[in-house]
XYZ file of C-alpha atoms in Angstrom:
564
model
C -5.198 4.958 -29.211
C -7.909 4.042 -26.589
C -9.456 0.376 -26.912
C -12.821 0.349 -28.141
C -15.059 -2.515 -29.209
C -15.711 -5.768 -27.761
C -12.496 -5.198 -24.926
C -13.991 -1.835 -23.727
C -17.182 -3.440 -23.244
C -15.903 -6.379 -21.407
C -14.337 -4.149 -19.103
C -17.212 -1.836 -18.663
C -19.407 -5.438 -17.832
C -16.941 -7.219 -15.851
C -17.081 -10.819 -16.142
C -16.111 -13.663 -14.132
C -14.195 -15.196 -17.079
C -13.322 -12.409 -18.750
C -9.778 -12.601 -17.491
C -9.319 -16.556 -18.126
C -6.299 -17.517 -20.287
C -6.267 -20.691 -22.513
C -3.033 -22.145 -21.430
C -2.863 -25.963 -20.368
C -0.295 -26.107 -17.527
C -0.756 -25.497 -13.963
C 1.297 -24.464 -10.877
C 0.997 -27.203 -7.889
C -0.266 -26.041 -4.773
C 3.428 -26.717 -3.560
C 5.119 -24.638 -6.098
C 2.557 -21.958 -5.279
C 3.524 -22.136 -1.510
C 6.975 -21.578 -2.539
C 6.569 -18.769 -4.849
C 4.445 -17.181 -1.990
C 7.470 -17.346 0.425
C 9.749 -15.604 -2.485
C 6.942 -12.876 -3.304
C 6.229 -12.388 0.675
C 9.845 -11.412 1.408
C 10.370 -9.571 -1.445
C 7.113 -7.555 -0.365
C 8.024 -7.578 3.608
C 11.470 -5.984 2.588
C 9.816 -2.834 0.272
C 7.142 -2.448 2.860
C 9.706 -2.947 6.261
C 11.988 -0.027 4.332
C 8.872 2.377 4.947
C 9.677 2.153 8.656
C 12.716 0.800 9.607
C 14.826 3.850 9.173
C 12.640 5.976 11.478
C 14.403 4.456 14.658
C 18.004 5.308 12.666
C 18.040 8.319 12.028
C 19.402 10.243 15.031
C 22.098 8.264 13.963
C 22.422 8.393 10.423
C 22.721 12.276 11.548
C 24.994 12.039 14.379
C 27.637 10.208 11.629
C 26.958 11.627 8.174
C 25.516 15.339 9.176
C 23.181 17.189 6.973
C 20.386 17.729 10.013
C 18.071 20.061 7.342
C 17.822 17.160 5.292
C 16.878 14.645 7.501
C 12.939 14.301 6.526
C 14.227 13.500 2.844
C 15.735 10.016 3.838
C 11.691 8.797 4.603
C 10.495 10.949 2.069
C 12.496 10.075 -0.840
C 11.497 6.274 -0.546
C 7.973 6.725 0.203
C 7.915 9.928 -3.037
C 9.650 7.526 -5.750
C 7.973 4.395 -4.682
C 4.349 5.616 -5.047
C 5.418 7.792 -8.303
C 6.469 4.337 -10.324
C 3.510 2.095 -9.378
C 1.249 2.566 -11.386
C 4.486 2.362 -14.236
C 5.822 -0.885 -12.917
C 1.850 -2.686 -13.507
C 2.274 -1.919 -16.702
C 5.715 -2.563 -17.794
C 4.320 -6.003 -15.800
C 1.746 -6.709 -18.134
C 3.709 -6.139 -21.460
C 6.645 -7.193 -21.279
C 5.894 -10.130 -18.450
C 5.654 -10.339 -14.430
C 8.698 -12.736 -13.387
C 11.432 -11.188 -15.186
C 9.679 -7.286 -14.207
C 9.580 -8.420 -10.832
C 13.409 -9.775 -11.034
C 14.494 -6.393 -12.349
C 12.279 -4.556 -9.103
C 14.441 -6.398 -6.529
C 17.499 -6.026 -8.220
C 16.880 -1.777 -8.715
C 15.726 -2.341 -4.885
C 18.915 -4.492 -3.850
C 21.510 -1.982 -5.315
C 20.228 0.542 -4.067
C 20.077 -1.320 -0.383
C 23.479 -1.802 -1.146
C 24.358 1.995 -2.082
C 22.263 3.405 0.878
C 25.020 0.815 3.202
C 27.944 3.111 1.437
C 26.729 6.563 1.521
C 29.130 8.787 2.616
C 26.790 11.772 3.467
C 23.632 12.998 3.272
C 22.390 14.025 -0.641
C 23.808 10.276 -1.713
C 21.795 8.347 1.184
C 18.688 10.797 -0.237
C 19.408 9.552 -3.620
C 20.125 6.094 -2.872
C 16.562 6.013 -1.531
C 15.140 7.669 -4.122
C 16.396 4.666 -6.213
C 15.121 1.788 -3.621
C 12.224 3.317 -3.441
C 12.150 2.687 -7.382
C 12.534 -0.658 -6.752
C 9.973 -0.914 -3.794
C 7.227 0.558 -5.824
C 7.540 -2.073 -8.863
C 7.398 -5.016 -5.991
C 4.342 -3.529 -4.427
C 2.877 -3.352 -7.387
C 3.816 -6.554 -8.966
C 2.937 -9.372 -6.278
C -0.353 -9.222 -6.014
C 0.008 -9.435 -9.785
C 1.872 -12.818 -9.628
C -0.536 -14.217 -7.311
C -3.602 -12.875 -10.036
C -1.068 -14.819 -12.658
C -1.398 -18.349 -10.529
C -4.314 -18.420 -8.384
C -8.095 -18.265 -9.511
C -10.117 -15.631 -7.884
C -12.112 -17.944 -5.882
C -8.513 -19.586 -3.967
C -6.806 -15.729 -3.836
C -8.350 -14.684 -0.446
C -6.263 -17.285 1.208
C -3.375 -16.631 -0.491
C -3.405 -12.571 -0.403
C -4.575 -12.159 3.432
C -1.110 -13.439 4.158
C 0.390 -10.285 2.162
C -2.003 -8.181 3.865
C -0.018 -9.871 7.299
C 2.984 -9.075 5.923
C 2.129 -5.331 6.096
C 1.362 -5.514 9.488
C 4.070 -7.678 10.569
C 6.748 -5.288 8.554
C 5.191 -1.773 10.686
C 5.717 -3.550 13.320
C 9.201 -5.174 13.012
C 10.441 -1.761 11.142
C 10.999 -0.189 14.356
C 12.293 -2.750 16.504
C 14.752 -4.190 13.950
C 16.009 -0.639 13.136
C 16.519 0.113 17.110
C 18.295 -3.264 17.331
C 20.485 -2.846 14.045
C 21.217 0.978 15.114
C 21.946 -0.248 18.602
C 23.790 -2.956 17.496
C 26.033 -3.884 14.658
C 25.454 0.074 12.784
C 22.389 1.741 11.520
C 24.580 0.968 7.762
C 23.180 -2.936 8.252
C 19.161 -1.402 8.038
C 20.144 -1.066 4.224
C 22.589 -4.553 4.147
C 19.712 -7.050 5.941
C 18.094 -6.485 2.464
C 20.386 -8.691 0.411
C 20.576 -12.138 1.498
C 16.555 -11.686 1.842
C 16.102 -10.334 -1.149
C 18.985 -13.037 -3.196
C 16.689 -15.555 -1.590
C 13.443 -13.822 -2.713
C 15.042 -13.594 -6.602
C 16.187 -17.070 -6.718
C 13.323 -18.466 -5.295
C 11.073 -16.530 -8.210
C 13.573 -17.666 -10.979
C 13.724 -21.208 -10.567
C 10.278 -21.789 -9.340
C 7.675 -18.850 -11.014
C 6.498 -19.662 -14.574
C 3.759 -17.015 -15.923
C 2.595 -16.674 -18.891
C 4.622 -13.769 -21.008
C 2.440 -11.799 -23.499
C 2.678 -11.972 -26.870
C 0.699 -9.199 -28.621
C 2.782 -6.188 -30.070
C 3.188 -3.191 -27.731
C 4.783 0.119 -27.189
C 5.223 2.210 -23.923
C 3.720 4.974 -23.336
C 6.132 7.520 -22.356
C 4.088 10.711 -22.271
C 2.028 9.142 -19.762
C 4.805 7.501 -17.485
C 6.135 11.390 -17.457
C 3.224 12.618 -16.764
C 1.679 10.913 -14.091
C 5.103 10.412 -12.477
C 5.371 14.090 -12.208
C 1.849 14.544 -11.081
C 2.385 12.367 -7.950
C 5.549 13.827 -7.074
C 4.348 17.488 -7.599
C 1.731 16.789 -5.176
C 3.478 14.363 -2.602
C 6.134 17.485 -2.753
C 3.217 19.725 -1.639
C 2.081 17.052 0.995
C 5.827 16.905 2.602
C 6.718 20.550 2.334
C 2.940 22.525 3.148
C 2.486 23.361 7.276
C 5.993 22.808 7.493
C 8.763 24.747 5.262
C 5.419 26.936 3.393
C 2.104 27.107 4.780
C -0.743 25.714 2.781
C -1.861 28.792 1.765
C 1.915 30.035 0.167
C 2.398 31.013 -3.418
C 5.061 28.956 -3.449
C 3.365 26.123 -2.525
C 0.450 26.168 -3.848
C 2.068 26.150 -7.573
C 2.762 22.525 -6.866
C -1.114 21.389 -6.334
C -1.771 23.296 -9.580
C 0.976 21.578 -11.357
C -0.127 18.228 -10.383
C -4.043 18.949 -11.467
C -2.591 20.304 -14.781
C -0.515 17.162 -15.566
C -3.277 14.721 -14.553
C -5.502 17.046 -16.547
C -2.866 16.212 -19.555
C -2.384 12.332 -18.441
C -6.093 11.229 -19.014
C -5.687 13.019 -22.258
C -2.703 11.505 -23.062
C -4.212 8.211 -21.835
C -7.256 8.341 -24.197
C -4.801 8.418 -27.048
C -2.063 6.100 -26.256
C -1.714 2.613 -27.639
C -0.951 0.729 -24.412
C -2.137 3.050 -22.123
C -0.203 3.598 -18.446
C -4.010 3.226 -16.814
C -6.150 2.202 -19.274
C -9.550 4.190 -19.680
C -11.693 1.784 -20.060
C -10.575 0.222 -16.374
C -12.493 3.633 -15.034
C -15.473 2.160 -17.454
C -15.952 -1.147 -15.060
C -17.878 0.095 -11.432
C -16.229 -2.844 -9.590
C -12.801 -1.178 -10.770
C -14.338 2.563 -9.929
C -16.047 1.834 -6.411
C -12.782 -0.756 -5.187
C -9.843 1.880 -5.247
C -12.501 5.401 -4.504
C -12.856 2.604 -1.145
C -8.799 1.966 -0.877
C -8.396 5.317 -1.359
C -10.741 6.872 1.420
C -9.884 3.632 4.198
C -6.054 4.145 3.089
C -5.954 7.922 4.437
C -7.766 6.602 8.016
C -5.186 3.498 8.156
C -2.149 5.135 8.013
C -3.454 7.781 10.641
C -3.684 5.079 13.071
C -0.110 3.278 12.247
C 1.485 6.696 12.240
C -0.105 8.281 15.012
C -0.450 5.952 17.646
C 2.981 5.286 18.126
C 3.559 9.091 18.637
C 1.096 8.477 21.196
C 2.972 6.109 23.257
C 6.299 7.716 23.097
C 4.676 11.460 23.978
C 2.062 10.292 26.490
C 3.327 7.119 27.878
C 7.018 7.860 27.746
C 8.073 4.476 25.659
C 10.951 4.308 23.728
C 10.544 3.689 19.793
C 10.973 -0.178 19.777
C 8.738 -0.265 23.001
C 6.504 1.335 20.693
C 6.630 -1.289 17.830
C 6.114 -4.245 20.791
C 3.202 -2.265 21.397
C 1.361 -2.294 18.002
C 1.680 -6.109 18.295
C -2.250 -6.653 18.774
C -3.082 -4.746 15.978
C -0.640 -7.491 13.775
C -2.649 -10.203 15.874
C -6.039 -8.575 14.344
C -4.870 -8.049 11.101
C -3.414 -11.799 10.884
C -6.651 -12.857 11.876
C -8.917 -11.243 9.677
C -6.938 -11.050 6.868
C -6.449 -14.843 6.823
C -9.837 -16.201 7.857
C -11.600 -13.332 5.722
C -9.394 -14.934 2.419
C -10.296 -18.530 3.530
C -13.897 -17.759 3.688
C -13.689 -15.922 0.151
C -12.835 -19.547 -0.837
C -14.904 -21.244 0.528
C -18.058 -18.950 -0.621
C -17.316 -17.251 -3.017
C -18.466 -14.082 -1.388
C -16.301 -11.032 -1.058
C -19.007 -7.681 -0.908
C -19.577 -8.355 2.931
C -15.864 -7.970 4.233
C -15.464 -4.341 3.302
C -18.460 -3.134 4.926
C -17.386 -5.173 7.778
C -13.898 -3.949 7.670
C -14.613 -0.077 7.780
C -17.706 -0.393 10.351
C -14.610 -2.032 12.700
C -12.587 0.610 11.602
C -15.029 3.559 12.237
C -15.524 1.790 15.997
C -11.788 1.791 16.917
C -11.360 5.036 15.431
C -14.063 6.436 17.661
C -12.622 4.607 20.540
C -9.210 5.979 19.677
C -10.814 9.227 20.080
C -11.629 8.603 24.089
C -8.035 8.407 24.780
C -6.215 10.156 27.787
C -3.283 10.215 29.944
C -4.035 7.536 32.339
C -5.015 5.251 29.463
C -4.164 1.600 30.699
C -2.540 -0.343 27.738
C -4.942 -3.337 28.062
C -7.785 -0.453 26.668
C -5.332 0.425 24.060
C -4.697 -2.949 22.994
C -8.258 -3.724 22.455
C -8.774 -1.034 20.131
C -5.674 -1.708 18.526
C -7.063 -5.279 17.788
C -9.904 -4.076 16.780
C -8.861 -1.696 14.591
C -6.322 -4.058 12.710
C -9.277 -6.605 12.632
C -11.023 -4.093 10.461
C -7.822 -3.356 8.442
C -7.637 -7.185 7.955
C -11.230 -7.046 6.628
C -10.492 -4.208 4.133
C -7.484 -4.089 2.003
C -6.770 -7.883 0.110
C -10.959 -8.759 -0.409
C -10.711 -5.447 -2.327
C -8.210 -6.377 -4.378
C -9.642 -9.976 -5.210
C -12.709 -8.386 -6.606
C -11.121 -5.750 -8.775
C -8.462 -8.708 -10.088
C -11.941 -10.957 -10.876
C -13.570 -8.081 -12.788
C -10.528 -7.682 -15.349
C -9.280 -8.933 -18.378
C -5.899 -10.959 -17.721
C -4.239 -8.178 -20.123
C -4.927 -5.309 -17.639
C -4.340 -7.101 -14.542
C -1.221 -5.529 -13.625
C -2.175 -2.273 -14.208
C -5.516 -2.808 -12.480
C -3.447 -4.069 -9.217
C -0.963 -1.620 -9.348
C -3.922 0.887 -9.129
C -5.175 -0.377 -6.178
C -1.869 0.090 -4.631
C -0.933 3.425 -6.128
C -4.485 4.540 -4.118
C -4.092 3.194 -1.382
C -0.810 4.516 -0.967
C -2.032 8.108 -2.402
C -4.374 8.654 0.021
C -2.017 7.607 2.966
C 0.256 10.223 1.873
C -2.852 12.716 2.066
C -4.188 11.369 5.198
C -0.783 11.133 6.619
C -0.726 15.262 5.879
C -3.798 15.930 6.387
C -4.009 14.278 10.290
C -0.615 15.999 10.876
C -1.697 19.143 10.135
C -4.387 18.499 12.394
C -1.917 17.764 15.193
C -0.415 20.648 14.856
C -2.787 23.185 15.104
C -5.036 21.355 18.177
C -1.843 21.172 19.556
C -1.324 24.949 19.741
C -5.044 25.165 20.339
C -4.840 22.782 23.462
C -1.499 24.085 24.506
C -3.546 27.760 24.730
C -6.535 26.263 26.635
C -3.821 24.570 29.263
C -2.231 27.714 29.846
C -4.841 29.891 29.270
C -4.252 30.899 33.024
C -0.447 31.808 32.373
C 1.129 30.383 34.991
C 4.269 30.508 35.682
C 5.474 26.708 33.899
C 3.571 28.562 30.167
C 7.257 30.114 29.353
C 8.693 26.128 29.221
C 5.765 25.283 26.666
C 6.041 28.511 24.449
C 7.141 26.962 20.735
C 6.479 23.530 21.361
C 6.440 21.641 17.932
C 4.310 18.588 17.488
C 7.016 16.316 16.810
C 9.222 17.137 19.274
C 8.645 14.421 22.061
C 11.850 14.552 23.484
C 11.097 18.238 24.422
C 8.158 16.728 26.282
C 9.984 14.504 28.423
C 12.485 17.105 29.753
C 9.641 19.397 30.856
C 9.080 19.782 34.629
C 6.007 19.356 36.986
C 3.324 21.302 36.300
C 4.160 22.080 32.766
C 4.776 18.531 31.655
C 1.392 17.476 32.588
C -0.362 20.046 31.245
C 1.478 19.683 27.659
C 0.650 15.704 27.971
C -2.714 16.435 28.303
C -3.189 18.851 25.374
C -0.816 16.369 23.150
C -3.583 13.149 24.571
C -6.537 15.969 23.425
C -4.728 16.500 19.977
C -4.359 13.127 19.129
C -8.070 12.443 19.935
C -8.427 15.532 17.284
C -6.509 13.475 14.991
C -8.580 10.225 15.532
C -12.095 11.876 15.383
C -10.818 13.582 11.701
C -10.203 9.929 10.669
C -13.882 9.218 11.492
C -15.381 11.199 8.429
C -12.763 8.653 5.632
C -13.830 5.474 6.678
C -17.548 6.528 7.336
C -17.710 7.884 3.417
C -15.610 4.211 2.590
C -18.751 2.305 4.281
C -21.090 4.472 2.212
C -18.915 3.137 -0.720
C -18.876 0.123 0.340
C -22.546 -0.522 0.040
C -21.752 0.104 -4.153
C -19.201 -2.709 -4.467
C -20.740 -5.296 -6.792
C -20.082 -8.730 -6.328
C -19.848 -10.842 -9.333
C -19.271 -14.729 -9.409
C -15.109 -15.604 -8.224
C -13.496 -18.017 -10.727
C -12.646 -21.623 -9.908
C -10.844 -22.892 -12.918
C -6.844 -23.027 -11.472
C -4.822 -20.747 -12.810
C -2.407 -21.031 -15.772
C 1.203 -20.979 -16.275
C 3.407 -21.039 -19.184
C 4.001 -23.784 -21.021
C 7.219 -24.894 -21.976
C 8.363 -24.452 -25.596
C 7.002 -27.247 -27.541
C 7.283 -26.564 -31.925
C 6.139 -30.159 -32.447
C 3.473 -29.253 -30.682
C 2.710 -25.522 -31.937
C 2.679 -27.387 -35.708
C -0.509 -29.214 -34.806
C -3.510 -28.304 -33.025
C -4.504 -32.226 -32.422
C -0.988 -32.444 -30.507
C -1.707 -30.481 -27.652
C -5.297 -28.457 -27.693
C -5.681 -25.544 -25.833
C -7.403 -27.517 -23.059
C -9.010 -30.683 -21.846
C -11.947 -32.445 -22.632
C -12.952 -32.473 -18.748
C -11.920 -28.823 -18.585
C -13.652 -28.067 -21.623
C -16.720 -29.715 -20.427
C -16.502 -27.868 -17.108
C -16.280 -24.261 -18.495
C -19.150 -25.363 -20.646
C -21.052 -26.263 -17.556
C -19.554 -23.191 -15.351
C -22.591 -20.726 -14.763
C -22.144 -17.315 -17.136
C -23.201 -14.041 -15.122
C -27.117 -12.977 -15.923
C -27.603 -9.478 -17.731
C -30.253 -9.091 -15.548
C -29.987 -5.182 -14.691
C -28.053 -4.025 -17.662
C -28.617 -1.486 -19.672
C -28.708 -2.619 -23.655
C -28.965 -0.281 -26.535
């Protein structure tokens, strides 16, 4: 059943202690460094696997066939890992984070392994599908961890370096796969995975202690089913509508209306379960509410950027697909360097409601300046608004995160971070549709206005797809200017439609509450001690200097609220 009472309330009034657990033992700032390096490359390998088989896949094709299926390879991963999030923060928070997290990279490492061995096409699909099972629980786990052994008040620091490693892996997904493919086989994509990942797993067993619940649980089936098929139903319609249906088709439209009537059944099913998949009361606390409606809306305009500007160099400017990587460097400068000093100045004020609206009225700028793009674009312009515009990403994503982590009880924390995850990544995938549907039809649109004239180079342009840049390339003089110049207009298209998200996330923005961070460090688990457990004067639960400092720690004013 649904939690009411005292733990419902405390959600719906988030409090800056509300999530503090009683344990006496702390991680060093050492061991914490460590466990970041485990958690980082564990994250860096899930997130590189969203892009590193892009550059491969001409080859994967060339040796294993199955051209008609070729989309499936990227979708698969990307469909399976977004499905299980919200699952995996769960699982997290019942049943414990280090030995969850052990079982993600393992699911993710075998099937690494088993993508290296496919022999054709439906078992390299599959094999994905099953890393991408693995990827999903480490996406949504990590930030967990950190939650698990950092206060609020010390995690900006700490998580702007994960949202690095998200630039740093979009970056180094194509130019590692073009060097792998290149190089020793397109097969060693999937086999780089395992010493990282080994290292990643021992590094988290020997070091990571967290503290493993103890309260009685069961797992809520219905609701895993139900919101797994949900997401899938509608990243299904995502991947397939404009392309092998229209948007408008019978066919595909029955998958939309699938996934409304299973959520429709899932937030039934949630209000009933004991341990619920996404607890309701989560949706009772704003800061929870407002944080993810913002990940959502600035998720859909970030991944328009990562995924369309590279199609802009390689249409437009003619660069290869690792040129095109080397290219999105300055956007990995400006999201190292926001990310990182955003987090330390989270510690050292406490303050995290600014760096959102910051973020998205960066984001909104190099979106508009995006927009302005044409053929004779110098890079130097294009790598100023790429800085800019992974400046505002570094603003955005991890300060959300803190504050929704600092508004929940320690109980929910997984699933509350595996929310913001599931989000963001949710409204990628629709923003990700969305601006290539755009594409596609100003394409067409331009491609008309070009050759409105019908001269005698229209004939080469006639059926022109939007993602066929090679095509491009091999036209001839006049035709291949014209077509670069409608593909530069379509892509501004694309840019402008991105405008609208991140203008509606400032708006949101403005609604993000900002309650006091924690400074108490964080617990771990203490090792088992019966002597101890016998006798409360043996070991108390804390202090008397900590005991005297929560005492003294400033509780949050119910100025505003709204009492019976």
């Amino acid at each position: 059943m649904a939690r009411n009472g005292p733990d419902a309330a405390s959600d719906s009034n988030p409090s800056p202690v509300a999530a503090e657990d009683e344990s006496p033992n702390y991680l060093s700032h050492e061991q914490i460094l460590l466990v970041m390096f485990g958690l980082m490359a564990g994250l860096f390998l899930a997130a590189l696997d969203q892009s590193i088989v892009a550059t491969a896949l001409p080859r994967i094709v060339s040796e294993l066939g199955g051209l008609e299926q070729l989309s499936w390879v990227v979708t698969a991963y990307l469909l399976t890992s977004t499905a299980v999030t919200p699952l995996w923060g769960k699982i997290s928070d019942l049943y414990g984070r280090r030995r969850i997290f052990q079982l993600c990279i393992a699911i993710f490492l075998i099937g690494s392994a088993l993508c290296g061995l496919s022999q054709n096409m439906p078992q390299l699909i599959a094999f994905r599908a099953l890393q991408g099972i693995g990827g999903g629980g480490l996406f949504a786990i990590v930030l967990s961890i950190i939650g698990d052994i950092v206060p609020p008040r010390e995690r900006g620091r700490y998580q702007g370096y994960f949202g690095a490693v998200f630039g740093l892996s979009s970056v180094a997904g194509p130019l590692l796969g073009g060097w792998f493919t290149d190089g020793p086989g397109w097969r060693w994509i999937f086999y780089v995975n395992l010493p990282i990942g080994l290292i990643a797993m021992f590094i988290i067993a020997t070091v990571l202690t967290v503290p493993t619940p103890k309260r009685e649980h069961s797992i809520d089936y219905l609701g895993a089913a139900l919101i797994v098929g949900a997401v899938t139903m509608l990243l299904l319609y995502l991947n397939w509508a404009g392309d092998s249906y229209g948007w408008g088709a019978a066919n595909a439209l029955m998958l939309p209306i699938g996934a409304a009537i299973l959520t429709g059944l899932f937030i039934v099913a949630e209000r009933r379960a004991t341990e619920p998949i996404l607890p309701p009361s989560l949706f009772a606390n704003s800061i929870f509410r407002v944080g993810n409606l913002y990940i959502f809306l600035a998720g859909m305009a970030m991944f328009g950027a990562l995924i369309f500007l590279p199609v802009y160099f390689q249409a437009v400017m003619d660069m290869s697909p690792t040129r095109s990587g080397l290219a999105l460097l300055p956007m990995v400068v400006g999201i190292f360097t926001t990310a990182i000093g955003s987090g330390q100045l989270i510690t050292r004020t406490g303050r995290y409601r600014i760096y959102p609206i910051i973020g998205a009225s960066i984001l909104s700028v190099a979106l508009a300046l995006f927009s302005r793009l044409h053929v004779e674009t110098p890079y130097w312009q294009i790598a100023i608004y790429a800085f800019l515009f992974g400046a505002g990403l570094g603003f955005t994503m991890q300060t959300v995160v803190v504050a929704v982590q600092n508004s929940v009880p320690i109980r929910d924390m997984g699933s509350a971070t595996s929310a913001t995850t599931f989000f963001r990544n949710l409204g990628a995938s629709i923003g990700t549709a969305i601006f290539g549907a755009v594409l596609g039809i100003r394409l067409a649109h331009h491609l008309d206005e070009q050759f409105a004239g019908g001269p005698p180079a229209a004939g080469q342009a006639a059926g022109l797809e939007a993602n066929n840049i090679q095509a491009i390339q091999a036209l001839e003089e006049p035709a291949k200017r014209m077509v670069l110049s409608a593909y530069t207009h379509a892509l501004d298209d694309v840019f402008l439609t991105g405008i609208p998200f991140v203008v509606l996330a400032l708006i949101v923005s403005f609604f993000l509450k900002e309650i006091p961070l924690r400074t108490g460090r964080a617990p771990v688990e203490s090792p088992p001690a019966p002597m101890a457990a016998a006798s409360s004067d043996a070991q108390p639960p804390r202090s008397a200097p900590e005991r005297q400092e929560r005492e003294r720690a400033p509780r949050p004013q119910p100025t505003g609220q709204r009492h019976p």
